[in-house]
CSV table of C-alpha atoms in Angstrom, one decimal:
chain,number,residue,atom,x,y,z
A,1,UNK,CA,-6.3,55.0,21.7
A,2,UNK,CA,-3.1,57.0,21.9
A,3,UNK,CA,-1.4,60.1,20.6
A,4,UNK,CA,1.8,60.6,18.6
A,5,UNK,CA,3.7,63.8,18.8
A,6,UNK,CA,6.8,65.0,16.8
A,7,UNK,CA,8.2,68.2,15.4
A,8,UNK,CA,11.2,70.1,14.2
A,9,UNK,CA,11.7,68.0,11.1
A,10,UNK,CA,13.7,70.8,9.4
A,11,UNK,CA,13.6,69.6,5.8
A,12,UNK,CA,14.5,66.0,6.6
A,13,UNK,CA,12.1,64.2,4.3
A,14,UNK,CA,13.6,60.7,5.0
A,15,UNK,CA,12.9,61.1,8.7
A,16,UNK,CA,9.4,62.4,8.2
A,17,UNK,CA,8.5,59.5,5.8
A,18,UNK,CA,9.8,57.0,8.3
A,19,UNK,CA,7.8,58.5,11.2
A,20,UNK,CA,4.5,58.7,9.3
A,21,UNK,CA,5.0,55.1,8.0
A,22,UNK,CA,5.5,53.8,11.5
A,23,UNK,CA,2.6,55.8,12.9
A,24,UNK,CA,0.2,54.5,10.3
A,25,UNK,CA,1.1,50.9,11.3
A,26,UNK,CA,0.5,51.5,15.0
A,27,UNK,CA,-3.3,50.8,15.4
A,28,UNK,CA,-3.3,52.3,18.9
A,29,UNK,CA,-2.5,55.8,17.7
A,30,UNK,CA,-5.6,57.7,16.7
A,31,UNK,CA,-4.3,61.3,16.8
A,32,UNK,CA,-1.1,62.8,15.5
A,33,UNK,CA,0.3,66.3,16.3
A,34,UNK,CA,3.2,68.0,14.6
A,35,UNK,CA,4.8,70.8,16.6
A,36,UNK,CA,6.1,73.0,13.8
A,37,UNK,CA,9.4,73.8,12.0
A,38,UNK,CA,9.0,71.5,9.0
A,39,UNK,CA,11.3,73.7,7.0
A,40,UNK,CA,14.9,75.0,6.7
A,41,UNK,CA,18.3,73.4,7.2
A,42,UNK,CA,17.5,70.2,5.4
A,43,UNK,CA,17.2,69.7,1.6
A,44,UNK,CA,13.4,69.1,1.4
A,45,UNK,CA,11.4,71.9,3.0
A,46,UNK,CA,8.7,72.0,0.3
A,47,UNK,CA,8.4,68.2,0.2
A,48,UNK,CA,8.0,68.0,3.9
A,49,UNK,CA,5.2,70.6,3.9
A,50,UNK,CA,3.5,68.8,1.1
A,51,UNK,CA,3.7,65.4,2.9
A,52,UNK,CA,2.3,66.9,6.1
A,53,UNK,CA,-0.6,68.6,4.2
A,54,UNK,CA,-1.3,65.3,2.4
A,55,UNK,CA,-2.0,63.4,5.6
A,56,UNK,CA,-5.1,65.0,7.0
A,57,UNK,CA,-4.8,63.0,10.3
A,58,UNK,CA,-1.7,65.0,11.2
A,59,UNK,CA,-2.6,68.2,13.0
A,60,UNK,CA,0.1,70.9,12.5
A,61,UNK,CA,1.0,74.0,14.4
A,62,UNK,CA,3.3,76.7,13.0
A,63,UNK,CA,6.9,77.0,14.0
A,64,UNK,CA,9.1,80.1,14.1
A,65,UNK,CA,10.7,79.0,10.8
A,66,UNK,CA,7.3,78.8,9.1
A,67,UNK,CA,6.3,82.2,10.6
A,68,UNK,CA,9.4,83.8,9.0
A,69,UNK,CA,8.2,82.7,5.6
A,70,UNK,CA,5.0,84.7,5.9
A,71,UNK,CA,5.9,87.3,8.5
A,72,UNK,CA,9.3,88.4,7.5
A,73,UNK,CA,11.0,90.4,10.3
A,74,UNK,CA,14.4,91.4,11.7
A,75,UNK,CA,14.8,88.1,13.6
A,76,UNK,CA,15.9,86.4,10.3
A,77,UNK,CA,19.2,88.3,10.5
A,78,UNK,CA,19.9,87.1,14.1
A,79,UNK,CA,19.5,83.4,13.4
A,80,UNK,CA,22.5,81.5,15.0
A,81,UNK,CA,23.2,78.8,12.4
A,82,UNK,CA,21.4,80.1,9.3
A,83,UNK,CA,20.8,83.7,8.2
A,84,UNK,CA,19.2,85.7,5.5
A,85,UNK,CA,20.7,83.9,2.5
A,86,UNK,CA,19.5,80.5,3.7
A,87,UNK,CA,16.0,81.8,4.6
A,88,UNK,CA,15.7,83.5,1.1
A,89,UNK,CA,16.8,80.2,-0.5
A,90,UNK,CA,14.1,78.3,1.5
A,91,UNK,CA,11.4,80.9,0.7
A,92,UNK,CA,12.1,80.6,-3.1
A,93,UNK,CA,12.0,76.8,-2.9
A,94,UNK,CA,8.3,77.0,-1.6
A,95,UNK,CA,5.3,77.3,-3.9
A,96,UNK,CA,2.0,78.9,-3.3
A,97,UNK,CA,0.5,75.7,-2.0
A,98,UNK,CA,3.2,75.5,0.6
A,99,UNK,CA,2.7,79.1,1.7
A,100,UNK,CA,-1.1,78.6,1.9
A,101,UNK,CA,-0.5,75.5,4.1
A,102,UNK,CA,1.7,77.5,6.4
A,103,UNK,CA,-0.9,80.2,6.7
A,104,UNK,CA,-3.5,77.6,7.6
A,105,UNK,CA,-1.5,76.3,10.6
A,106,UNK,CA,-2.7,77.6,14.0
A,107,UNK,CA,-0.2,78.8,16.6
A,108,UNK,CA,-1.5,76.2,19.1
A,109,UNK,CA,-4.0,73.4,19.4
A,110,UNK,CA,-5.8,72.6,22.7
A,111,UNK,CA,-7.7,69.3,23.3
A,112,UNK,CA,-9.2,67.5,26.3
A,113,UNK,CA,-7.8,64.0,26.3
A,114,UNK,CA,-9.1,61.5,28.9
A,115,UNK,CA,-9.7,64.3,31.4
A,116,UNK,CA,-6.5,66.2,30.8
A,117,UNK,CA,-6.3,69.6,29.0
A,118,UNK,CA,-3.4,69.2,26.6
A,119,UNK,CA,-1.7,72.0,24.7
A,120,UNK,CA,0.3,71.5,21.5
A,121,UNK,CA,2.5,74.4,20.4
A,122,UNK,CA,5.9,75.2,19.0
A,123,UNK,CA,7.0,77.4,21.8
A,124,UNK,CA,5.9,80.4,23.9
A,125,UNK,CA,4.3,83.2,21.9
A,126,UNK,CA,4.7,87.0,22.4
A,127,UNK,CA,1.8,89.5,22.6
A,128,UNK,CA,1.7,89.6,18.7
A,129,UNK,CA,1.3,85.8,18.4
A,130,UNK,CA,4.9,85.4,17.2
A,131,UNK,CA,7.0,82.4,18.4
A,132,UNK,CA,9.7,83.7,20.8
A,133,UNK,CA,13.1,83.2,19.3
A,134,UNK,CA,15.0,82.8,22.5
A,135,UNK,CA,15.7,79.5,24.3
A,136,UNK,CA,15.0,79.9,28.0
A,137,UNK,CA,16.5,77.6,30.6
A,138,UNK,CA,14.5,74.4,30.9
A,139,UNK,CA,13.4,74.6,34.5
A,140,UNK,CA,9.9,74.2,36.0
A,141,UNK,CA,9.9,77.8,37.2
A,142,UNK,CA,10.8,79.1,33.7
A,143,UNK,CA,8.2,76.9,32.0
A,144,UNK,CA,5.5,78.1,34.4
A,145,UNK,CA,6.5,81.7,33.4
A,146,UNK,CA,6.2,80.8,29.7
A,147,UNK,CA,3.0,78.7,29.8
A,148,UNK,CA,1.5,79.5,33.2
A,149,UNK,CA,-1.4,81.5,31.6
A,150,UNK,CA,-2.5,78.5,29.5
A,151,UNK,CA,-5.3,76.4,30.7
A,152,UNK,CA,-3.4,73.2,30.2
A,153,UNK,CA,-2.4,70.3,32.4
A,154,UNK,CA,0.1,69.0,29.9
A,155,UNK,CA,2.1,71.2,27.4
A,156,UNK,CA,3.8,69.6,24.4
A,157,UNK,CA,6.3,71.9,22.7
A,158,UNK,CA,9.3,71.9,20.3
A,159,UNK,CA,11.8,74.6,19.3
A,160,UNK,CA,14.4,73.4,21.7
A,161,UNK,CA,16.1,70.4,20.0
A,162,UNK,CA,16.9,68.5,23.1
A,163,UNK,CA,14.1,66.3,24.5
A,164,UNK,CA,13.2,66.8,28.1
A,165,UNK,CA,10.2,66.0,30.2
A,166,UNK,CA,8.9,67.4,33.5
A,167,UNK,CA,5.9,65.5,35.1
A,168,UNK,CA,4.0,67.1,38.0
A,169,UNK,CA,1.2,64.9,39.4
A,170,UNK,CA,-0.6,67.9,40.9
A,171,UNK,CA,0.3,70.7,38.5
A,172,UNK,CA,1.4,71.3,34.9
A,173,UNK,CA,3.5,68.8,33.1
A,174,UNK,CA,5.8,69.7,30.2
A,175,UNK,CA,7.1,67.7,27.3
A,176,UNK,CA,9.8,69.3,25.2
A,177,UNK,CA,9.7,66.9,22.3
A,178,UNK,CA,13.1,67.7,20.8
A,179,UNK,CA,13.9,67.6,17.1
A,180,UNK,CA,12.9,64.6,15.0
A,181,UNK,CA,14.8,65.9,12.0
A,182,UNK,CA,18.0,67.4,13.3
A,183,UNK,CA,19.5,64.1,14.5
A,184,UNK,CA,23.2,63.0,14.4
A,185,UNK,CA,22.7,59.3,13.4
A,186,UNK,CA,20.3,57.2,11.4
A,187,UNK,CA,17.5,57.2,14.0
A,188,UNK,CA,14.6,59.5,14.3
A,189,UNK,CA,11.7,59.3,16.7
A,190,UNK,CA,8.2,60.4,17.8
A,191,UNK,CA,6.7,60.6,21.3
A,192,UNK,CA,3.9,58.2,22.2
A,193,UNK,CA,1.4,59.6,24.7
A,194,UNK,CA,-1.5,58.0,26.5
A,195,UNK,CA,-3.3,58.2,29.8
A,196,UNK,CA,-3.5,54.8,31.6
A,197,UNK,CA,-6.1,54.5,34.3
A,198,UNK,CA,-5.7,50.8,34.8
A,199,UNK,CA,-3.2,51.2,37.7
A,200,UNK,CA,-5.1,52.1,40.8
A,201,UNK,CA,-7.5,55.1,40.9
A,202,UNK,CA,-5.0,57.7,39.8
A,203,UNK,CA,-4.3,58.3,36.1
A,204,UNK,CA,-0.8,57.4,34.9
A,205,UNK,CA,0.8,59.5,32.1
A,206,UNK,CA,2.3,57.1,29.6
A,207,UNK,CA,5.0,59.1,27.7
A,208,UNK,CA,7.9,57.5,25.9
A,209,UNK,CA,10.1,57.9,22.8
A,210,UNK,CA,9.6,55.6,19.8
A,211,UNK,CA,12.9,55.3,17.8
A,212,UNK,CA,12.8,54.6,14.1
A,213,UNK,CA,15.5,54.0,11.5
A,214,UNK,CA,15.5,56.2,8.4
A,215,UNK,CA,17.5,56.4,5.2
A,216,UNK,CA,20.4,58.6,6.4
A,217,UNK,CA,22.6,57.8,3.4
A,218,UNK,CA,20.0,59.3,1.0
A,219,UNK,CA,19.6,62.3,3.3
A,220,UNK,CA,23.3,63.0,3.5
A,221,UNK,CA,23.7,62.6,-0.3
A,222,UNK,CA,21.1,65.4,-0.8
A,223,UNK,CA,22.8,67.6,1.8
A,224,UNK,CA,26.2,67.2,0.2
A,225,UNK,CA,25.2,67.6,-3.5
A,226,UNK,CA,22.6,70.4,-3.2
A,227,UNK,CA,23.8,74.0,-3.2
A,228,UNK,CA,22.2,74.9,0.2
A,229,UNK,CA,23.4,78.3,1.4
A,230,UNK,CA,25.3,78.3,4.8
A,231,UNK,CA,25.1,74.5,5.2
A,232,UNK,CA,28.7,74.4,6.3
A,233,UNK,CA,27.7,76.7,9.3
A,234,UNK,CA,24.9,74.5,10.6
A,235,UNK,CA,25.6,71.0,9.2
A,236,UNK,CA,27.6,69.8,12.1
A,237,UNK,CA,25.3,71.4,14.7
A,238,UNK,CA,22.0,70.2,13.2
A,239,UNK,CA,23.0,66.9,11.6
A,240,UNK,CA,26.4,66.0,12.9
A,241,UNK,CA,28.1,66.1,9.5
A,242,UNK,CA,30.6,68.2,7.6
A,243,UNK,CA,29.0,68.7,4.1
A,244,UNK,CA,32.0,70.2,2.4
A,245,UNK,CA,32.2,68.9,-1.2
A,246,UNK,CA,35.6,67.3,-0.7
A,247,UNK,CA,34.7,65.5,2.6
A,248,UNK,CA,34.8,61.8,2.4
A,249,UNK,CA,32.2,59.6,4.3
C-alpha cells in the first residue's frame, strides 16, 4: 500500500490525464491526494475539475485559485502573472457543477498512515481559512511557523511550484510537492509516498518523484490557438513557452 500526491495542475489536462492513467496502473497505490489549484493559466480548467471529480479515489483540497472562484477578494488584482481579466475568463469557463465541486473541497485533509499523522493542504491558511497568497522562504524555521500548530508528523503542500523536501527523523517533515502542470518540458510527475518498516526497527519514509511523459504538443497547440487573456504574461514563466500567434515552434 502506498500514496500518490500531486497538485498545481493549472489547467493542464494532458498532464492530469497522464498522471491519473499512470496511478491507476500502479497496484501499490491505494490512496491519492490532490493538493489544489486545478485551474487557471492552462486551457482546460473546467475539464481538469471534471476529471478530478470523476475519479472518486482522488481526494482533493482547495487551492488559492479555486478559492478565488467562490470567495472573490482583492487578492485577484495582485496576482503576479495573471490578473482580473484572466480570473474572470476562467470563472466564466466554469459551470455550476465545477463550482459545486470547488465548494465541496476541504481546506485540508488529515490522516494517520502507518503510525504517522499526515496533513495534505495547498498551503498555510489565515485565520479566515483563506490560503495565504505569499510565498515564504522555504526553510525549516519558516515552515514550523506556518504549520507548527498542526498535529502532523508530515505535511504535504503545494502552492510553491518548485519541489523541495525536508525530512526530520524526530520532528515534522515537509514535502513541497511543486507543480505537476506548470512544467517546461513534456514530463509531468507525482510524488510516491510510503512508510517502510522493513529496514531495522525505525520506520523509513519512502518519498520519491515519479516522472511521466504527456502530450505536450497537444497542450501547446491549445495554448497557442485559444484566446486566453494574459497568456503572454505568464506563458514563459509557467510553461516555458512564448504563445504569441506568430511564434514558430
